[in-house]
Short mmCIF file of C-alpha atoms in Angstrom, two decimals:
data_model
loop_
_atom_site.label_atom_id
_atom_site.label_comp_id
_atom_site.label_asym_id
_atom_site.label_seq_id
_atom_site.Cartn_x
_atom_site.Cartn_y
_atom_site.Cartn_z
CA ASN G 1375 -12.19 -4.38 -16.44
CA ALA G 1376 -10.87 -6.61 -13.64
CA GLY G 1377 -8.06 -4.28 -12.47
CA VAL G 1378 -5.33 -6.27 -10.68
CA THR G 1379 -5.87 -10.02 -10.38
CA GLN G 1380 -3.84 -12.23 -8.04
CA THR G 1381 -3.76 -15.99 -7.76
CA PRO G 1382 -4.03 -17.98 -5.60
CA LYS G 1383 -6.12 -16.38 -2.82
CA PHE G 1384 -4.89 -18.76 -0.15
CA GLN G 1385 -1.90 -21.10 0.07
CA VAL G 1386 -0.36 -23.31 2.74
CA LEU G 1387 3.24 -24.44 2.25
CA LYS G 1388 5.64 -26.56 4.24
CA THR G 1389 9.06 -25.15 5.06
CA GLY G 1390 11.37 -25.58 2.08
CA GLN G 1391 8.65 -25.81 -0.56
CA SER G 1392 8.56 -23.39 -3.47
CA MET G 1393 5.73 -21.55 -5.14
CA THR G 1394 4.95 -18.70 -7.50
CA LEU G 1395 2.36 -16.00 -6.87
CA GLN G 1396 0.81 -14.71 -10.06
CA CYS G 1397 -0.35 -11.17 -10.77
CA ALA G 1398 -1.89 -9.59 -13.85
CA GLN G 1399 -3.29 -6.12 -14.55
CA ASP G 1400 -5.49 -4.97 -17.40
CA MET G 1401 -5.10 -1.20 -16.95
CA ASN G 1402 -2.08 -0.88 -19.26
CA HIS G 1403 0.02 0.36 -16.34
CA ASN G 1404 3.77 0.64 -16.73
CA SER G 1405 4.75 -0.15 -13.13
CA MET G 1406 4.00 -3.13 -10.92
CA TYR G 1407 4.82 -3.96 -7.29
CA TRP G 1408 4.80 -6.72 -4.71
CA TYR G 1409 4.14 -5.83 -1.06
CA ARG G 1410 3.77 -7.97 2.02
CA GLN G 1411 1.54 -7.05 4.93
CA ASP G 1412 2.18 -8.22 8.47
CA PRO G 1413 0.25 -7.19 11.60
CA GLY G 1414 1.46 -3.89 13.01
CA MET G 1415 3.99 -3.35 10.23
CA GLY G 1416 1.99 -1.84 7.40
CA LEU G 1417 2.84 -2.72 3.83
CA ARG G 1418 6.46 -3.34 2.94
CA LEU G 1419 7.79 -3.35 -0.60
CA ILE G 1420 9.43 -6.60 -1.71
CA TYR G 1421 10.22 -5.91 -5.37
CA TYR G 1422 8.96 -3.60 -8.03
CA SER G 1423 9.12 -3.21 -11.79
CA ALA G 1424 9.13 0.38 -13.01
CA SER G 1425 8.58 -0.73 -16.60
CA GLU G 1426 8.52 -3.86 -18.71
CA GLY G 1427 11.96 -5.46 -18.70
CA THR G 1428 13.16 -3.94 -15.41
CA THR G 1429 12.96 -5.11 -11.81
CA ASP G 1430 14.42 -3.68 -8.60
CA LYS G 1431 14.63 -4.63 -4.96
CA GLY G 1432 12.44 -3.01 -2.38
CA GLU G 1433 12.75 -2.92 1.38
CA VAL G 1434 12.48 -6.69 2.08
CA PRO G 1435 13.68 -8.68 -0.99
CA ASN G 1436 15.53 -11.55 0.72
CA GLY G 1437 14.05 -14.97 -0.03
CA TYR G 1438 12.09 -13.77 -3.07
CA ASN G 1439 12.56 -13.47 -6.81
CA VAL G 1440 10.38 -11.77 -9.40
CA SER G 1441 9.74 -11.90 -13.12
CA ARG G 1442 8.11 -9.21 -15.23
CA LEU G 1443 6.82 -11.56 -17.89
CA ASN G 1444 5.29 -8.81 -20.05
CA LYS G 1445 3.56 -5.49 -19.45
CA ARG G 1446 0.54 -7.20 -17.87
CA GLU G 1447 2.11 -9.84 -15.64
CA PHE G 1448 4.47 -9.73 -12.66
CA SER G 1449 5.13 -12.90 -10.67
CA LEU G 1450 6.70 -13.43 -7.23
CA ARG G 1451 8.57 -16.63 -6.47
CA LEU G 1452 9.51 -18.15 -3.14
CA GLU G 1453 12.28 -20.67 -3.82
CA SER G 1454 12.45 -22.21 -0.35
CA ALA G 1455 9.63 -21.04 1.88
CA ALA G 1456 10.28 -20.20 5.54
CA PRO G 1457 7.81 -19.58 8.40
CA SER G 1458 8.94 -15.91 8.41
CA GLN G 1459 7.34 -15.58 4.98
CA THR G 1460 3.88 -16.23 6.40
CA SER G 1461 2.06 -13.06 5.40
CA VAL G 1462 -0.53 -11.49 3.14
CA TYR G 1463 0.95 -10.59 -0.23
CA PHE G 1464 -0.43 -7.78 -2.35
CA CYS G 1465 0.36 -7.05 -5.96
CA ALA G 1466 -0.20 -3.50 -7.22
CA SER G 1467 0.19 -1.49 -10.37
CA SER G 1468 0.45 2.20 -11.23
CA ASP G 1469 0.48 4.30 -14.32
CA ASP G 1470 3.68 6.17 -13.64
CA TYR G 1471 5.63 8.14 -11.10
CA ASN G 1472 3.49 9.89 -8.48
CA SER G 1473 0.28 8.17 -9.48
CA PRO G 1474 -1.93 5.98 -7.28
CA LEU G 1475 -1.24 2.30 -6.72
CA HIS G 1476 -4.10 -0.07 -7.48
CA PHE G 1477 -4.00 -3.22 -5.39
CA GLY G 1478 -5.12 -6.77 -6.05
CA ASN G 1479 -7.18 -8.71 -3.50
CA GLY G 1480 -4.16 -10.34 -1.90
CA THR G 1481 -2.80 -13.83 -1.31
CA ARG G 1482 -2.81 -15.19 2.23
CA LEU G 1483 0.24 -17.45 2.59
CA THR G 1484 0.96 -19.68 5.56
CA VAL G 1485 4.27 -21.52 5.87
CA THR G 1486 4.35 -24.30 8.46
CA GLY Y 1298 15.53 5.26 2.27
CA GLU Y 1299 12.23 6.84 3.22
CA ASN Y 1300 10.82 6.40 6.72
CA VAL Y 1301 7.15 7.11 7.47
CA GLU Y 1302 5.75 7.29 10.99
CA GLN Y 1303 2.01 7.25 11.65
CA HIS Y 1304 0.03 8.16 14.79
CA PRO Y 1305 -2.08 7.14 16.53
CA SER Y 1306 -2.13 3.38 16.04
CA THR Y 1307 -5.73 3.20 17.25
CA LEU Y 1308 -8.40 5.89 17.33
CA SER Y 1309 -11.91 5.65 18.70
CA VAL Y 1310 -14.46 8.42 18.05
CA GLN Y 1311 -18.17 8.91 18.46
CA GLU Y 1312 -20.31 8.99 15.34
CA GLY Y 1313 -20.45 12.53 14.00
CA ASP Y 1314 -17.13 13.58 15.54
CA SER Y 1315 -13.98 14.34 13.56
CA ALA Y 1316 -10.94 12.09 13.29
CA VAL Y 1317 -7.36 13.17 12.58
CA ILE Y 1318 -4.47 10.89 11.69
CA LYS Y 1319 -0.94 12.25 11.41
CA CYS Y 1320 2.13 11.10 9.52
CA THR Y 1321 5.72 12.29 9.28
CA TYR Y 1322 8.26 11.39 6.60
CA SER Y 1323 12.03 11.63 6.36
CA ASP Y 1324 12.91 12.10 2.68
CA SER Y 1325 12.68 15.80 1.75
CA ALA Y 1326 12.56 14.78 -1.94
CA SER Y 1327 9.23 12.94 -1.48
CA ASN Y 1328 6.47 14.66 -3.41
CA TYR Y 1329 3.47 12.33 -3.50
CA PHE Y 1330 1.41 11.40 -0.42
CA PRO Y 1331 -1.59 9.04 -0.76
CA TRP Y 1332 -3.93 7.73 1.92
CA TYR Y 1333 -5.44 4.25 1.76
CA LYS Y 1334 -8.38 2.70 3.58
CA GLN Y 1335 -8.39 -1.03 4.26
CA GLU Y 1336 -11.42 -2.87 5.56
CA LEU Y 1337 -10.97 -6.20 7.29
CA GLY Y 1338 -9.89 -8.90 4.84
CA LYS Y 1339 -9.93 -6.52 1.89
CA ARG Y 1340 -7.33 -4.78 -0.24
CA PRO Y 1341 -6.12 -1.23 0.46
CA GLN Y 1342 -8.06 1.35 -1.53
CA LEU Y 1343 -7.03 4.92 -2.27
CA ILE Y 1344 -9.25 7.52 -0.61
CA ILE Y 1345 -7.30 10.72 -1.28
CA ASP Y 1346 -3.84 11.84 -2.33
CA ILE Y 1347 -1.86 15.07 -2.42
CA ARG Y 1348 1.18 16.25 -4.32
CA SER Y 1349 3.85 18.51 -2.92
CA ASN Y 1350 2.80 21.58 -4.91
CA VAL Y 1351 -0.49 21.66 -2.96
CA GLY Y 1352 -0.94 22.36 0.75
CA GLU Y 1353 -4.45 21.03 1.20
CA LYS Y 1354 -6.96 18.92 -0.69
CA LYS Y 1355 -10.56 18.14 0.17
CA ASP Y 1356 -13.06 15.56 -1.07
CA GLN Y 1357 -16.43 15.75 0.68
CA ARG Y 1358 -15.83 14.66 4.30
CA ILE Y 1359 -12.17 13.85 3.78
CA ALA Y 1360 -9.28 16.31 3.65
CA VAL Y 1361 -5.52 16.03 3.64
CA THR Y 1362 -3.03 18.73 4.63
CA LEU Y 1363 0.68 18.79 3.85
CA ASN Y 1364 3.46 20.76 5.51
CA LYS Y 1365 6.61 20.20 3.46
CA THR Y 1366 8.79 22.31 5.72
CA ALA Y 1367 7.95 20.20 8.74
CA LYS Y 1368 7.68 17.01 6.66
CA HIS Y 1369 4.30 16.00 7.95
CA PHE Y 1370 0.85 15.40 6.50
CA SER Y 1371 -2.50 14.64 8.05
CA LEU Y 1372 -5.84 13.04 7.19
CA HIS Y 1373 -9.00 14.70 8.47
CA ILE Y 1374 -12.37 12.93 8.43
CA THR Y 1375 -15.37 15.02 9.46
CA GLU Y 1376 -18.85 13.83 10.50
CA THR Y 1377 -17.60 10.28 10.96
CA GLN Y 1378 -19.95 7.39 10.22
CA PRO Y 1379 -19.80 3.71 11.22
CA GLU Y 1380 -18.73 2.79 7.68
CA ASP Y 1381 -15.57 4.87 8.20
CA SER Y 1382 -14.36 2.17 10.62
CA ALA Y 1383 -11.28 0.60 9.02
CA VAL Y 1384 -7.49 0.73 9.02
CA TYR Y 1385 -6.02 3.83 7.36
CA PHE Y 1386 -2.50 3.95 5.92
CA CYS Y 1387 -0.49 6.96 4.90
CA ALA Y 1388 2.34 6.66 2.40
CA ALA Y 1389 5.09 8.76 0.85
CA SER Y 1390 6.82 8.33 -2.48
CA GLU Y 1391 10.55 7.85 -2.62
CA GLY Y 1392 11.70 10.96 -4.38
CA GLY Y 1393 14.00 11.01 -7.36
CA THR Y 1394 13.46 7.46 -8.55
CA GLY Y 1395 13.84 6.60 -12.19
CA GLY Y 1396 10.32 5.58 -12.97
CA GLY Y 1397 7.76 3.69 -10.94
CA ASN Y 1398 6.26 4.88 -7.68
CA LYS Y 1399 8.00 3.35 -4.68
CA LEU Y 1400 5.71 4.07 -1.77
CA THR Y 1401 6.75 3.69 1.84
CA PHE Y 1402 3.74 3.08 4.08
CA GLY Y 1403 3.04 4.00 7.67
CA THR Y 1404 2.10 1.25 10.10
CA GLY Y 1405 -1.61 2.05 10.00
CA THR Y 1406 -4.32 3.52 12.23
CA GLN Y 1407 -7.28 1.41 13.33
CA LEU Y 1408 -10.24 3.83 13.35
CA LYS Y 1409 -13.36 2.77 15.20
CA VAL Y 1410 -16.49 4.90 14.94
CA GLU Y 1411 -18.85 4.16 17.81
CA LEU Y 1412 -22.57 4.72 17.74
#
């Protein structure tokens, strides 16, 4: 039981390049989330998917897109990376409303 | 939307002492309040959570209290040990959402337990 798996672990991009962060969970959770973590700012929600087939914006969605591919997988895409998107990205999943979030190990992204 | 404030940002205690971290939230409809511990370079991991129908919850050396009237909740760690050194985050759910569990996090408290 791997929990939440994110790939890649590290990535360096040049400004303007695109990439997709992958996330998969094997806990049969309905809801999945993408957060970014920056020093001194905690974790901020980018997008979330309450259930398969739905996605909604979080607190900081600009510059990102998401796809809930199926119940297991939720990807985050940066179409044109900017230095302001340098951050650590965490994917998470939860069973339902008011239940704990389980986080993946994170992706450290640097945009130069 | 929800706003969560967390204090202090850093906390240094002697081994064996108690540590208290406090959070306030703005959305009176919030009803789920988890606490996460994050060690350096690792993912956040849940250590305890509380729902709004409960005022206090305890798990060994860790306890959380909730005051819904005042909209604040606190984490209490007793008999601190060096392995308690980490960053701790509080969070509050955004009440009334249609599914999912949108958590708003505090900015974190760096706890250092000194020998």
